[in-house]
mmCIF file of C-alpha atoms (C1' of nucleotides) in Angstrom:
data_model
loop_
_atom_site.group_PDB
_atom_site.id
_atom_site.type_symbol
_atom_site.label_atom_id
_atom_site.label_comp_id
_atom_site.label_asym_id
_atom_site.label_seq_id
_atom_site.Cartn_x
_atom_site.Cartn_y
_atom_site.Cartn_z
ATOM 1 C CA MET A 1 -23.463 -4.705 14.513
ATOM 2 C CA SER A 2 -20.668 -4.870 11.795
ATOM 3 C CA ASP A 3 -17.450 -6.656 12.160
ATOM 4 C CA LEU A 4 -15.805 -3.388 12.180
ATOM 5 C CA LEU A 5 -17.601 -2.319 15.181
ATOM 6 C CA ARG A 6 -17.199 -5.449 17.075
ATOM 7 C CA ARG A 7 -13.452 -5.074 16.557
ATOM 8 C CA LEU A 8 -13.649 -1.758 17.855
ATOM 9 C CA ARG A 9 -15.591 -2.644 20.848
ATOM 10 C CA ALA A 10 -13.064 -5.498 21.612
ATOM 11 C CA ARG A 11 -10.388 -2.886 21.705
ATOM 12 C CA GLY A 12 -12.232 -0.834 24.342
ATOM 13 C CA TRP A 13 -13.770 1.767 22.167
ATOM 14 C CA ARG A 14 -16.874 3.512 23.470
ATOM 15 C CA LEU A 15 -19.382 2.944 20.805
ATOM 16 C CA THR A 16 -20.807 6.399 20.281
ATOM 17 C CA ALA A 17 -23.609 7.265 17.451
ATOM 18 C CA GLN A 18 -20.957 9.215 15.761
ATOM 19 C CA ARG A 19 -18.562 6.305 15.413
ATOM 20 C CA ARG A 20 -21.412 3.819 14.503
ATOM 21 C CA VAL A 21 -22.346 6.408 11.710
ATOM 22 C CA ILE A 22 -18.794 6.625 10.391
ATOM 23 C CA ALA A 23 -18.266 2.587 10.471
ATOM 24 C CA GLU A 24 -21.464 2.530 8.449
ATOM 25 C CA VAL A 25 -20.362 4.943 5.827
ATOM 26 C CA LEU A 26 -17.120 3.111 5.437
ATOM 27 C CA ASP A 27 -18.802 -0.441 5.538
ATOM 28 C CA GLY A 28 -20.603 0.381 2.257
ATOM 29 C CA GLU A 29 -18.979 0.051 -1.178
ATOM 30 C CA HIS A 30 -15.076 -0.190 -1.243
ATOM 31 C CA VAL A 31 -14.655 3.397 -2.483
ATOM 32 C CA HIS A 32 -12.021 5.926 -1.200
ATOM 33 C CA TYR A 33 -13.675 8.836 0.278
ATOM 34 C CA THR A 34 -12.002 12.081 1.697
ATOM 35 C CA ALA A 35 -12.632 12.989 5.151
ATOM 36 C CA ASP A 36 -15.259 15.703 3.979
ATOM 37 C CA GLU A 37 -17.093 12.999 1.861
ATOM 38 C CA VAL A 38 -17.182 10.839 4.815
ATOM 39 C CA HIS A 39 -18.612 13.796 6.895
ATOM 40 C CA ALA A 40 -21.148 14.526 4.127
ATOM 41 C CA ARG A 41 -22.537 11.008 4.203
ATOM 42 C CA ALA A 42 -22.374 10.652 8.038
ATOM 43 C CA VAL A 43 -24.502 14.151 8.255
ATOM 44 C CA GLU A 44 -27.221 12.410 6.391
ATOM 45 C CA LEU A 45 -27.519 9.514 8.986
ATOM 46 C CA LEU A 46 -26.643 11.787 11.918
ATOM 47 C CA PRO A 47 -27.240 15.528 11.231
ATOM 48 C CA GLU A 48 -25.321 16.997 14.258
ATOM 49 C CA ILE A 49 -22.027 15.035 13.727
ATOM 50 C CA SER A 50 -19.219 17.404 13.173
ATOM 51 C CA ARG A 51 -16.270 17.520 11.123
ATOM 52 C CA ALA A 52 -13.881 17.404 14.127
ATOM 53 C CA SER A 53 -15.329 14.020 15.031
ATOM 54 C CA VAL A 54 -15.097 12.674 11.563
ATOM 55 C CA TYR A 55 -11.299 13.640 11.563
ATOM 56 C CA ASN A 56 -10.832 12.225 14.909
ATOM 57 C CA THR A 57 -12.334 8.841 14.140
ATOM 58 C CA LEU A 58 -10.758 8.566 10.860
ATOM 59 C CA GLY A 59 -7.367 9.048 12.537
ATOM 60 C CA GLU A 60 -7.932 6.580 14.989
ATOM 61 C CA LEU A 61 -9.136 4.005 12.721
ATOM 62 C CA VAL A 62 -5.890 4.506 10.640
ATOM 63 C CA THR A 63 -3.615 4.212 13.738
ATOM 64 C CA LEU A 64 -5.513 0.769 14.474
ATOM 65 C CA GLY A 65 -5.102 -0.257 11.081
ATOM 66 C CA GLU A 66 -8.673 -0.586 10.388
ATOM 67 C CA VAL A 67 -8.591 1.882 7.422
ATOM 68 C CA ILE A 68 -5.607 2.837 5.101
ATOM 69 C CA GLU A 69 -5.079 6.585 4.183
ATOM 70 C CA VAL A 70 -4.297 7.025 0.757
ATOM 71 C CA ASN A 71 -3.059 10.030 -1.113
ATOM 72 C CA THR A 72 -2.956 9.612 -4.957
ATOM 73 C CA ASP A 73 -3.112 13.322 -5.841
ATOM 74 C CA GLY A 74 -0.702 15.276 -3.474
ATOM 75 C CA ARG A 75 -3.742 17.076 -2.364
ATOM 76 C CA VAL A 76 -6.619 15.274 -0.517
ATOM 77 C CA ARG A 77 -6.135 12.480 1.871
ATOM 78 C CA ARG A 78 -8.669 9.614 1.194
ATOM 79 C CA TYR A 79 -9.667 6.806 3.411
ATOM 80 C CA ASP A 80 -9.593 3.077 2.188
ATOM 81 C CA PRO A 81 -11.812 0.524 4.334
ATOM 82 C CA ASN A 82 -10.141 -2.298 2.520
ATOM 83 C CA ALA A 83 -7.476 -2.718 4.970
ATOM 84 C CA HIS A 84 -7.393 -6.432 5.478
ATOM 85 C CA GLU A 85 -6.622 -7.389 2.192
ATOM 86 C CA ALA A 86 -2.998 -6.362 0.687
ATOM 87 C CA HIS A 87 -3.493 -4.374 -2.397
ATOM 88 C CA GLN A 88 -2.378 -1.332 -4.371
ATOM 89 C CA HIS A 89 -3.900 1.543 -6.404
ATOM 90 C CA LEU A 90 -4.654 2.288 -9.788
ATOM 91 C CA VAL A 91 -5.603 6.073 -10.633
ATOM 92 C CA CYS A 92 -7.022 7.640 -13.670
ATOM 93 C CA SER A 93 -5.198 10.849 -14.334
ATOM 94 C CA GLY A 94 -8.073 12.181 -16.176
ATOM 95 C CA CYS A 95 -10.927 11.787 -13.686
ATOM 96 C CA GLY A 96 -9.321 10.727 -10.521
ATOM 97 C CA ALA A 97 -11.102 7.258 -10.371
ATOM 98 C CA ILE A 98 -9.303 4.952 -8.093
ATOM 99 C CA ARG A 99 -9.335 1.124 -8.211
ATOM 100 C CA ASP A 100 -7.950 -1.353 -5.684
ATOM 101 C CA VAL A 101 -5.490 -3.667 -7.655
ATOM 102 C CA ARG A 102 -3.675 -6.938 -6.460
ATOM 103 C CA LEU A 103 -0.150 -7.432 -7.714
ATOM 104 C CA THR A 104 1.608 -10.544 -8.736
ATOM 105 C CA ASP A 105 4.835 -9.968 -6.758
ATOM 106 C CA ASP A 106 5.555 -8.422 -3.435
ATOM 107 C CA PRO A 107 7.019 -4.885 -4.251
ATOM 108 C CA LEU A 108 9.459 -5.364 -1.418
ATOM 109 C CA SER A 109 11.493 -7.974 -3.426
ATOM 110 C CA ALA A 110 12.410 -5.248 -5.974
ATOM 111 C CA LEU A 111 14.240 -3.118 -3.640
ATOM 112 C CA PRO A 112 17.767 -4.687 -3.481
ATOM 113 C CA GLU A 113 19.669 -4.928 -0.169
ATOM 114 C CA GLY A 114 22.218 -2.556 -1.541
ATOM 115 C CA GLU A 115 19.561 0.152 -1.956
ATOM 116 C CA ARG A 116 18.149 -0.030 1.472
ATOM 117 C CA PHE A 117 21.058 2.148 3.053
ATOM 118 C CA GLY A 118 20.485 0.453 6.336
ATOM 119 C CA PHE A 119 16.855 1.306 6.680
ATOM 120 C CA HIS A 120 14.436 -1.278 8.402
ATOM 121 C CA VAL A 121 11.730 -1.402 5.586
ATOM 122 C CA ALA A 122 8.383 -2.016 6.773
ATOM 123 C CA GLN A 123 5.974 -0.883 4.099
ATOM 124 C CA VAL A 124 5.526 -0.187 0.533
ATOM 125 C CA THR A 125 2.767 1.458 -1.336
ATOM 126 C CA VAL A 126 2.720 1.326 -5.195
ATOM 127 C CA THR A 127 0.383 3.773 -7.140
ATOM 128 C CA TYR A 128 -0.213 3.141 -10.992
ATOM 129 C CA TYR A 129 -1.435 6.138 -12.939
ATOM 130 C CA GLY A 130 -3.036 6.010 -16.514
ATOM 131 C CA ARG A 131 -6.249 6.815 -18.205
ATOM 132 C CA CYS A 132 -9.572 4.820 -17.475
ATOM 133 C CA PRO A 133 -11.709 3.558 -20.368
ATOM 134 C CA ARG A 134 -14.089 6.430 -20.207
ATOM 135 C CA CYS A 135 -11.549 9.070 -20.133
ATOM 136 C CA VAL A 136 -9.500 7.472 -23.027
ATOM 137 C CA ALA A 137 -12.992 7.323 -24.924
ATOM 138 C CA ALA A 138 -13.794 10.947 -23.998
ATOM 139 C CA ASN A 139 -10.146 11.990 -24.589
ATOM 140 C CA SER A 140 -11.122 14.491 -21.829
ATOM 141 C CA ALA A 141 -9.048 16.974 -19.872
ATOM 142 C CA PRO A 142 -8.671 16.363 -16.068
ATOM 143 C CA GLY A 143 -12.184 15.967 -14.560
ATOM 144 C CA GLN A 144 -14.169 16.401 -17.396
ATOM 145 C CA ALA A 145 -15.569 12.791 -17.947
ATOM 146 C CA GLY A 146 -18.246 12.996 -15.345
ATOM 147 C CA SER A 147 -18.136 11.781 -11.582
ATOM 148 C CA PRO A 148 -15.849 8.956 -11.284
ATOM 149 C CA VAL A 149 -15.801 6.104 -8.599
ATOM 150 C CA VAL A 150 -13.110 6.990 -6.410
ATOM 151 C CA MET B 1 24.686 27.966 -17.764
ATOM 152 C CA SER B 2 23.531 25.049 -16.413
ATOM 153 C CA ASP B 3 22.202 22.024 -18.559
ATOM 154 C CA LEU B 4 18.524 22.630 -16.990
ATOM 155 C CA LEU B 5 18.539 26.521 -18.118
ATOM 156 C CA ARG B 6 19.912 25.425 -21.558
ATOM 157 C CA ARG B 7 17.017 23.111 -22.093
ATOM 158 C CA LEU B 8 14.519 25.558 -20.837
ATOM 159 C CA ARG B 9 16.053 28.257 -23.100
ATOM 160 C CA ALA B 10 15.570 25.742 -25.966
ATOM 161 C CA ARG B 11 11.902 25.283 -25.072
ATOM 162 C CA GLY B 12 11.385 29.145 -25.645
ATOM 163 C CA TRP B 13 11.520 30.056 -21.852
ATOM 164 C CA ARG B 14 12.243 33.587 -20.854
ATOM 165 C CA LEU B 15 15.221 33.399 -18.492
ATOM 166 C CA THR B 16 14.557 35.514 -15.814
ATOM 167 C CA ALA B 17 16.629 36.268 -12.459
ATOM 168 C CA GLN B 18 13.952 34.253 -10.716
ATOM 169 C CA ARG B 19 13.942 31.191 -12.798
ATOM 170 C CA ARG B 20 17.963 31.347 -12.949
ATOM 171 C CA VAL B 21 17.820 31.229 -9.259
ATOM 172 C CA ILE B 22 15.243 28.644 -8.746
ATOM 173 C CA ALA B 23 17.315 26.346 -11.308
ATOM 174 C CA GLU B 24 20.354 27.003 -9.184
ATOM 175 C CA VAL B 25 18.701 25.924 -5.940
ATOM 176 C CA LEU B 26 17.537 22.776 -7.640
ATOM 177 C CA ASP B 27 20.880 21.922 -9.440
ATOM 178 C CA GLY B 28 22.563 21.699 -6.018
ATOM 179 C CA GLU B 29 22.491 18.346 -4.025
ATOM 180 C CA HIS B 30 19.828 15.841 -4.860
ATOM 181 C CA VAL B 31 17.397 16.707 -1.887
ATOM 182 C CA HIS B 32 13.514 17.008 -2.018
ATOM 183 C CA TYR B 33 12.656 20.451 -1.030
ATOM 184 C CA THR B 34 9.276 21.671 -0.394
ATOM 185 C CA ALA B 35 8.124 24.851 -2.289
ATOM 186 C CA ASP B 36 8.828 26.816 0.771
ATOM 187 C CA GLU B 37 12.403 25.301 1.310
ATOM 188 C CA VAL B 38 13.021 26.261 -2.187
ATOM 189 C CA HIS B 39 11.803 29.818 -1.880
ATOM 190 C CA ALA B 40 13.842 30.058 1.338
ATOM 191 C CA ARG B 41 17.048 29.222 -0.485
ATOM 192 C CA ALA B 42 16.149 31.276 -3.489
ATOM 193 C CA VAL B 43 15.457 34.546 -1.260
ATOM 194 C CA GLU B 44 19.228 34.010 -0.150
ATOM 195 C CA LEU B 45 20.249 34.473 -3.798
ATOM 196 C CA LEU B 46 17.568 36.949 -4.645
ATOM 197 C CA PRO B 47 15.794 38.539 -1.828
ATOM 198 C CA GLU B 48 12.926 40.027 -3.512
ATOM 199 C CA ILE B 49 11.620 36.704 -5.329
ATOM 200 C CA SER B 50 8.016 35.955 -4.466
ATOM 201 C CA ARG B 51 6.369 32.790 -3.200
ATOM 202 C CA ALA B 52 4.002 32.953 -6.145
ATOM 203 C CA SER B 53 6.934 32.805 -8.663
ATOM 204 C CA VAL B 54 8.424 29.791 -7.002
ATOM 205 C CA TYR B 55 5.164 28.024 -7.032
ATOM 206 C CA ASN B 56 4.754 29.036 -10.796
ATOM 207 C CA THR B 57 8.070 27.963 -11.761
ATOM 208 C CA LEU B 58 8.092 24.720 -9.772
ATOM 209 C CA GLY B 59 4.692 23.979 -11.553
ATOM 210 C CA GLU B 60 5.977 24.479 -14.869
ATOM 211 C CA LEU B 61 9.122 22.688 -14.379
ATOM 212 C CA VAL B 62 6.973 19.633 -13.360
ATOM 213 C CA THR B 63 4.720 19.973 -16.472
ATOM 214 C CA LEU B 64 7.964 20.037 -18.599
ATOM 215 C CA GLY B 65 9.096 16.796 -16.859
ATOM 216 C CA GLU B 66 12.284 18.493 -15.505
ATOM 217 C CA VAL B 67 11.421 17.927 -11.954
ATOM 218 C CA ILE B 68 9.307 15.545 -10.268
ATOM 219 C CA GLU B 69 6.530 16.193 -7.707
ATOM 220 C CA VAL B 70 6.702 13.797 -4.779
ATOM 221 C CA ASN B 71 4.463 13.518 -1.827
ATOM 222 C CA THR B 72 5.580 11.068 0.829
ATOM 223 C CA ASP B 73 3.575 12.093 3.775
ATOM 224 C CA GLY B 74 0.211 12.938 2.525
ATOM 225 C CA ARG B 75 0.998 16.630 3.566
ATOM 226 C CA VAL B 76 3.464 18.702 1.578
ATOM 227 C CA ARG B 77 4.640 18.369 -1.855
ATOM 228 C CA ARG B 78 8.297 18.145 -2.505
ATOM 229 C CA TYR B 79 10.334 18.655 -5.750
ATOM 230 C CA ASP B 80 12.755 16.069 -6.868
ATOM 231 C CA PRO B 81 15.314 17.371 -9.630
ATOM 232 C CA ASN B 82 16.433 13.856 -10.428
ATOM 233 C CA ALA B 83 14.001 13.614 -13.113
ATOM 234 C CA HIS B 84 15.990 12.049 -15.746
ATOM 235 C CA GLU B 85 16.905 8.931 -14.081
ATOM 236 C CA ALA B 86 14.223 6.365 -13.229
ATOM 237 C CA HIS B 87 14.072 5.785 -9.453
ATOM 238 C CA GLN B 88 11.657 5.382 -6.639
ATOM 239 C CA HIS B 89 11.936 6.742 -3.057
ATOM 240 C CA LEU B 90 12.673 5.353 0.477
ATOM 241 C CA VAL B 91 11.285 7.273 3.371
ATOM 242 C CA CYS B 92 12.008 7.132 7.057
ATOM 243 C CA SER B 93 9.067 7.085 8.993
ATOM 244 C CA GLY B 94 10.709 8.280 11.985
ATOM 245 C CA CYS B 95 12.220 11.807 10.714
ATOM 246 C CA GLY B 96 11.030 11.826 7.225
ATOM 247 C CA ALA B 97 14.359 11.541 5.476
ATOM 248 C CA ILE B 98 14.019 10.562 1.648
ATOM 249 C CA ARG B 99 16.464 8.722 -0.358
ATOM 250 C CA ASP B 100 16.223 7.886 -4.015
ATOM 251 C CA VAL B 101 16.433 3.991 -4.894
ATOM 252 C CA ARG B 102 16.756 2.209 -7.957
ATOM 253 C CA LEU B 103 14.591 -1.050 -8.414
ATOM 254 C CA THR B 104 15.797 -4.236 -9.834
ATOM 255 C CA ASP B 105 12.288 -4.858 -11.856
ATOM 256 C CA ASP B 106 10.089 -2.509 -13.586
ATOM 257 C CA PRO B 107 7.000 -2.185 -11.187
ATOM 258 C CA LEU B 108 4.905 -1.952 -13.993
ATOM 259 C CA SER B 109 5.271 -5.863 -14.740
ATOM 260 C CA ALA B 110 3.831 -6.714 -11.172
ATOM 261 C CA LEU B 111 0.249 -5.344 -12.512
ATOM 262 C CA PRO B 112 -1.176 -8.071 -14.531
ATOM 263 C CA GLU B 113 -3.549 -7.555 -17.328
ATOM 264 C CA GLY B 114 -6.411 -8.576 -15.551
ATOM 265 C CA GLU B 115 -6.056 -6.029 -12.832
ATOM 266 C CA ARG B 116 -5.761 -3.174 -15.368
ATOM 267 C CA PHE B 117 -9.434 -2.539 -15.865
ATOM 268 C CA GLY B 118 -9.007 -1.189 -19.384
ATOM 269 C CA PHE B 119 -6.772 1.735 -18.027
ATOM 270 C CA HIS B 120 -3.880 2.784 -20.201
ATOM 271 C CA VAL B 121 -1.452 2.680 -17.518
ATOM 272 C CA ALA B 122 1.443 5.204 -18.190
ATOM 273 C CA GLN B 123 3.298 5.435 -14.869
ATOM 274 C CA VAL B 124 4.071 4.092 -11.596
ATOM 275 C CA THR B 125 5.448 5.442 -8.182
ATOM 276 C CA VAL B 126 6.692 3.240 -5.539
ATOM 277 C CA THR B 127 7.347 4.333 -2.218
ATOM 278 C CA TYR B 128 9.130 2.262 0.615
ATOM 279 C CA TYR B 129 8.749 3.282 4.307
ATOM 280 C CA GLY B 130 10.851 2.302 7.149
ATOM 281 C CA ARG B 131 13.145 3.526 9.828
ATOM 282 C CA CYS B 132 16.532 5.066 8.867
ATOM 283 C CA PRO B 133 19.640 3.829 10.846
ATOM 284 C CA ARG B 134 19.706 6.961 12.992
ATOM 285 C CA CYS B 135 16.090 6.731 13.936
ATOM 286 C CA VAL B 136 16.532 2.914 14.704
ATOM 287 C CA ALA B 137 19.491 3.852 16.839
ATOM 288 C CA ALA B 138 17.600 6.577 18.733
ATOM 289 C CA ASN B 139 14.465 4.629 18.739
ATOM 290 C CA SER B 140 12.861 7.948 18.457
ATOM 291 C CA ALA B 141 9.378 9.230 18.095
ATOM 292 C CA PRO B 142 8.514 11.137 14.582
ATOM 293 C CA GLY B 143 10.751 13.969 14.069
ATOM 294 C CA GLN B 144 13.152 13.557 17.160
ATOM 295 C CA ALA B 145 16.373 12.388 15.569
ATOM 296 C CA GLY B 146 17.450 15.835 14.453
ATOM 297 C CA SER B 147 17.328 17.257 10.829
ATOM 298 C CA PRO B 148 17.293 14.603 8.232
ATOM 299 C CA VAL B 149 18.417 14.971 4.626
ATOM 300 C CA VAL B 150 15.046 14.999 2.568
ATOM 301 C "C1'" DT C 1 -28.820 5.506 39.141
ATOM 302 C "C1'" DC C 2 -24.539 7.556 39.469
ATOM 303 C "C1'" DT C 3 -20.066 8.823 38.225
ATOM 304 C "C1'" DT C 4 -16.389 9.852 35.472
ATOM 305 C "C1'" DG C 5 -12.945 9.794 32.044
ATOM 306 C "C1'" DA C 6 -13.537 9.564 27.192
ATOM 307 C "C1'" DC C 7 -15.814 11.645 23.430
ATOM 308 C "C1'" DT C 8 -17.956 15.275 20.800
ATOM 309 C "C1'" DT C 9 -18.544 20.154 19.435
ATOM 310 C "C1'" DG C 10 -18.213 24.537 16.962
ATOM 311 C "C1'" DG C 11 -15.289 27.644 16.086
ATOM 312 C "C1'" DA C 12 -10.913 29.636 15.771
ATOM 313 C "C1'" DC C 13 -6.739 28.693 13.788
ATOM 314 C "C1'" DT C 14 -2.529 27.096 10.613
ATOM 315 C "C1'" DG C 15 -0.243 26.225 6.552
ATOM 316 C "C1'" DA C 16 0.271 24.710 1.871
ATOM 317 C "C1'" DG C 17 -1.354 26.368 -2.358
ATOM 318 C "C1'" DT C 18 -4.022 29.324 -5.805
ATOM 319 C "C1'" DC C 19 -5.692 33.442 -7.767
ATOM 320 C "C1'" DC C 20 -5.395 38.037 -9.446
ATOM 321 C "C1'" DA C 21 -4.915 42.859 -10.943
ATOM 322 C "C1'" DA C 22 -1.049 45.888 -11.275
ATOM 323 C "C1'" DT C 23 3.535 46.277 -12.529
ATOM 324 C "C1'" DA C 24 8.070 45.039 -14.622
ATOM 325 C "C1'" DT C 25 11.051 42.998 -18.064
ATOM 326 C "C1'" DA C 26 13.329 39.628 -21.629
ATOM 327 C "C1'" DG C 27 14.245 39.615 -25.780
ATOM 328 C "C1'" DG C 28 12.830 39.935 -30.794
ATOM 329 C "C1'" DA C 29 11.945 43.687 -33.945
ATOM 330 C "C1'" DT C 30 13.426 48.164 -35.696
ATOM 331 C "C1'" DA D 1 20.796 51.163 -28.820
ATOM 332 C "C1'" DT D 2 15.930 51.686 -28.221
ATOM 333 C "C1'" DC D 3 11.269 50.216 -28.423
ATOM 334 C "C1'" DC D 4 7.459 47.348 -27.800
ATOM 335 C "C1'" DT D 5 4.746 43.674 -25.939
ATOM 336 C "C1'" DA D 6 3.726 39.406 -24.828
ATOM 337 C "C1'" DT D 7 5.278 37.016 -20.752
ATOM 338 C "C1'" DA D 8 6.626 36.799 -16.167
ATOM 339 C "C1'" DT D 9 6.586 38.752 -11.224
ATOM 340 C "C1'" DT D 10 4.636 40.519 -7.244
ATOM 341 C "C1'" DG D 11 1.913 40.912 -2.847
ATOM 342 C "C1'" DG D 12 -1.707 40.214 -0.770
ATOM 343 C "C1'" DA D 13 -6.046 38.319 -0.626
ATOM 344 C "C1'" DC D 14 -8.207 33.975 -0.670
ATOM 345 C "C1'" DT D 15 -9.387 28.728 -0.473
ATOM 346 C "C1'" DC D 16 -9.375 24.472 1.428
ATOM 347 C "C1'" DA D 17 -7.806 20.369 4.115
ATOM 348 C "C1'" DG D 18 -6.675 19.699 8.406
ATOM 349 C "C1'" DT D 19 -5.701 20.827 13.574
ATOM 350 C "C1'" DC D 20 -6.431 22.563 18.133
ATOM 351 C "C1'" DC D 21 -9.069 23.576 22.188
ATOM 352 C "C1'" DA D 22 -12.077 24.734 26.008
ATOM 353 C "C1'" DA D 23 -16.624 23.629 27.388
ATOM 354 C "C1'" DG D 24 -20.226 20.326 27.307
ATOM 355 C "C1'" DT D 25 -22.067 15.556 26.774
ATOM 356 C "C1'" DC D 26 -22.578 10.772 27.363
ATOM 357 C "C1'" DA D 27 -21.194 5.382 27.300
ATOM 358 C "C1'" DA D 28 -20.855 2.185 30.235
ATOM 359 C "C1'" DG D 29 -18.599 0.254 34.597
ATOM 360 C "C1'" DA D 30 -19.570 0.463 39.504
#
DNA sequence: TCTTGACTTGGACTGAGTCCAATATAGGAT
DNA sequence: ATCCTATATTGGACTCAGTCCAAGTCAAGA
């Protein structure tokens, strides 16, 4: 049983076939799937799993802090299983590829007290946009450099 | 005629009634409207304006760099007319209020060369999340502290 | 093995955003 | 001032991600 499943178990989750399968999909490579991509991969392991269960489970994993919700294009939400290491994202504006990146400084320190307006600031997300080597080489229009790793 | 309209004119834009009205809506306070909010306000000035025109025009303004597209909740896109001053955003996770903030350091400098993976990095967005004073006071659940300024 | 509350399901629904063919018009040409 | 046409607008249909719900299923504690 994966670490993730063990932790979920410890939190009182009922370990259903659906949740196991979703955990397995997320446990693989550190990619950033959309809910529908998770569903597509889950269906290969458990053909009868529903979209609703995937949405429910992903939402719960986000609430528990086991998975991070990421939105790099203003359209689709993606799910990042790399929730236990502080990191940010680097996105290719050509093909949409997403890479996890680690920063040298805590971005919170760049927001001076005078710019906080009394907010209790709790979290920061930083997203870098640029062109990946393949898209630079191909000088391609959006989405034309083949399927990226997101 | 506003500066914005003058610049658009200089770029060869046809100045239609619809575009004037949208520019007027955006010219007001520095808020972050959704496309439908822009439409609602535009309708007050020009009742027959269509949603399609609002979407078209906002998209073109974003392409021209006159307006910035912002997505702070992973759901709706918002439009920020404050495109000519570098800034980032501070978002209340209680009520969704958005404030423009200026940082002390260029966030690009926090991404070391070794974390760029050959990307030609061109842009960064930083979004801070926390609770605004009103929501802290009200200790409210999301959306329960009245209508915020977004 | 039984029981029950938590979980899953499919399908209807919502809401943001896109697309398109028909119509209207800004603004340069005459 | 009028004409002409490329450009812009329109409404309505459509897409797609995500939500909701009532009915059925099942994990796991008793």
